[in-house]
CSV table of C-alpha atoms in Angstrom, one decimal:
chain,number,residue,atom,x,y,z
A,1,MET,CA,15.6,-27.6,23.6
A,2,THR,CA,15.1,-24.4,21.9
A,3,SER,CA,13.0,-22.8,19.1
A,4,THR,CA,13.4,-19.8,17.3
A,5,PRO,CA,10.8,-17.3,18.4
A,6,PRO,CA,8.0,-16.1,15.1
A,7,ARG,CA,8.6,-13.9,13.3
A,8,PRO,CA,6.3,-10.7,13.8
A,9,GLU,CA,3.5,-10.2,10.8
A,10,ARG,CA,3.3,-6.0,11.2
A,11,LEU,CA,5.1,-4.7,8.7
A,12,GLU,CA,8.6,-2.8,9.7
A,13,ARG,CA,9.1,0.5,10.3
A,14,ARG,CA,11.6,1.1,7.3
A,15,GLU,CA,8.7,-0.6,4.7
A,16,THR,CA,6.0,2.8,5.9
A,17,LEU,CA,6.7,5.9,4.9
A,18,ARG,CA,6.5,8.6,7.7
A,19,LEU,CA,7.3,11.9,7.2
A,20,THR,CA,4.8,13.7,5.8
A,21,GLU,CA,7.3,15.5,3.1
A,22,HIS,CA,7.6,11.6,1.3
A,23,TYR,CA,3.6,11.1,1.0
A,24,ARG,CA,3.0,15.5,-0.7
A,25,ARG,CA,7.0,14.7,-2.6
A,26,CYS,CA,4.5,11.1,-4.1
A,27,TYR,CA,1.6,13.1,-4.8
A,28,ALA,CA,3.6,16.1,-6.3
A,29,THR,CA,6.0,13.9,-8.8
A,30,GLY,CA,4.8,10.3,-8.2
A,31,ARG,CA,3.6,7.7,-11.1
A,32,ARG,CA,-0.6,8.0,-11.0
A,33,ARG,CA,-2.6,4.7,-11.2
A,34,GLY,CA,-5.4,4.1,-10.4
A,35,GLY,CA,-8.5,2.0,-10.0
A,36,SER,CA,-12.0,2.4,-9.7
A,37,LEU,CA,-10.9,1.9,-6.0
A,38,VAL,CA,-7.7,3.3,-5.0
A,39,LEU,CA,-5.6,5.5,-6.7
A,40,PHE,CA,-1.4,4.6,-6.8
A,41,TYR,CA,1.4,7.4,-6.4
A,42,VAL,CA,4.5,5.6,-6.9
A,43,LEU,CA,8.1,7.2,-7.2
A,44,PRO,CA,11.8,5.7,-7.2
A,45,ASN,CA,12.7,5.7,-2.7
A,46,ASP,CA,16.5,5.0,-2.1
A,47,THR,CA,16.0,3.3,0.0
A,48,GLU,CA,16.3,-0.1,-2.0
A,49,ARG,CA,12.8,-1.1,-0.5
A,50,PRO,CA,9.4,-0.4,-1.9
A,51,ARG,CA,7.9,1.5,1.4
A,52,LEU,CA,4.1,1.8,1.8
A,53,GLY,CA,2.2,5.4,3.0
A,54,LEU,CA,-1.6,5.4,3.1
A,55,THR,CA,-4.1,7.8,2.9
A,56,ALA,CA,-8.1,8.4,2.9
A,57,SER,CA,-10.1,11.1,3.7
A,58,GLY,CA,-13.1,12.0,4.8
A,59,LYS,CA,-14.7,11.6,2.2
A,60,VAL,CA,-13.9,7.6,2.0
A,61,GLY,CA,-16.8,7.4,5.2
A,62,PRO,CA,-16.1,7.6,9.9
A,63,SER,CA,-12.9,7.0,10.5
A,64,VAL,CA,-14.4,3.2,11.3
A,65,VAL,CA,-14.3,2.3,7.8
A,66,ARG,CA,-11.6,4.4,7.2
A,67,HIS,CA,-8.8,2.2,9.4
A,68,ARG,CA,-10.4,-0.4,8.3
A,69,LEU,CA,-9.6,0.0,4.3
A,70,LYS,CA,-5.7,1.2,6.2
A,71,ARG,CA,-5.3,-3.0,7.5
A,72,TRP,CA,-6.7,-4.2,4.1
A,73,GLY,CA,-4.1,-2.5,2.5
A,74,ARG,CA,-1.8,-3.3,5.0
A,75,GLU,CA,-2.3,-6.7,5.2
A,76,LEU,CA,-2.3,-7.0,1.3
A,77,PHE,CA,0.5,-5.6,0.8
A,78,ARG,CA,2.1,-7.5,3.5
A,79,ARG,CA,1.0,-11.1,2.5
A,80,TYR,CA,1.2,-10.2,-1.6
A,81,PRO,CA,3.0,-13.0,-2.9
A,82,ARG,CA,5.2,-10.9,-5.1
A,83,ARG,CA,6.0,-8.3,-2.8
A,84,ALA,CA,10.0,-9.3,-2.6
A,85,ALA,CA,10.1,-8.6,-6.7
A,86,LEU,CA,8.4,-5.2,-6.1
A,87,PRO,CA,11.6,-2.3,-7.4
A,88,ALA,CA,12.3,-0.2,-5.0
A,89,VAL,CA,9.6,2.8,-4.0
A,90,ASP,CA,7.3,5.1,-2.7
A,91,CYS,CA,3.6,4.0,-2.7
A,92,VAL,CA,0.8,6.2,-1.5
A,93,VAL,CA,-1.8,4.4,-1.8
A,94,HIS,CA,-5.4,6.6,-1.7
A,95,PHE,CA,-8.2,5.4,-1.2
A,96,LYS,CA,-11.7,6.1,-2.6
A,97,PRO,CA,-15.7,7.1,-1.8
A,98,GLU,CA,-15.9,3.8,-3.4
A,99,ALA,CA,-13.8,1.5,-1.8
A,100,ALA,CA,-15.8,1.9,1.5
A,101,ARG,CA,-19.4,0.3,0.0
A,102,ALA,CA,-16.7,-2.6,-1.7
A,103,SER,CA,-16.8,-6.4,-0.1
A,104,PHE,CA,-12.8,-7.6,0.4
A,105,ALA,CA,-13.2,-9.8,-2.4
A,106,ASP,CA,-13.4,-6.6,-5.1
A,107,PHE,CA,-10.7,-4.6,-3.2
A,108,LYS,CA,-8.4,-7.0,-3.1
A,109,ARG,CA,-8.9,-7.5,-6.8
A,110,GLU,CA,-8.1,-4.8,-7.5
A,111,PHE,CA,-5.0,-3.9,-5.0
A,112,GLU,CA,-3.4,-6.4,-6.6
A,113,ARG,CA,-3.4,-5.1,-10.2
A,114,LEU,CA,-2.0,-2.5,-9.2
A,115,LEU,CA,0.5,-3.9,-6.6
A,116,SER,CA,1.7,-6.3,-10.1
A,117,THR,CA,2.2,-3.5,-12.5
A,118,LEU,CA,4.7,-1.5,-10.1
A,119,LEU,CA,6.5,-5.5,-10.6
A,120,PRO,CA,9.7,-5.4,-13.9
A,121,GLY,CA,8.3,-6.0,-17.0
A,122,GLU,CA,4.7,-5.4,-16.3
A,123,LYS,CA,2.7,-3.3,-18.8
A,124,PRO,CA,0.8,-0.5,-15.7
């Protein structure tokens, strides 16, 4: 009996921002949506799918903290129930220093709230 291999649970390469110029373009010309823990910089793209980029400066904390926040962000984006409905945008998520002290529940609540503002017909 042949079974299909399990689907990988990580984001595909085409679903993430890779180039510095894409990050810079989002920062320079993208719409900004903010909360107390993160800032979203959003810019339409021509790839027909949303792409995610994550940034955290040294002000957030040591590398262990910055990497933990990035893992949380990737996971929340990957498992977002309405991700298929998101428009084709480049979304750079920048973590504020306050995010280092936040619980996962608080972080998730804000992250998903900001993601929902990207959905068509939703208000920021």
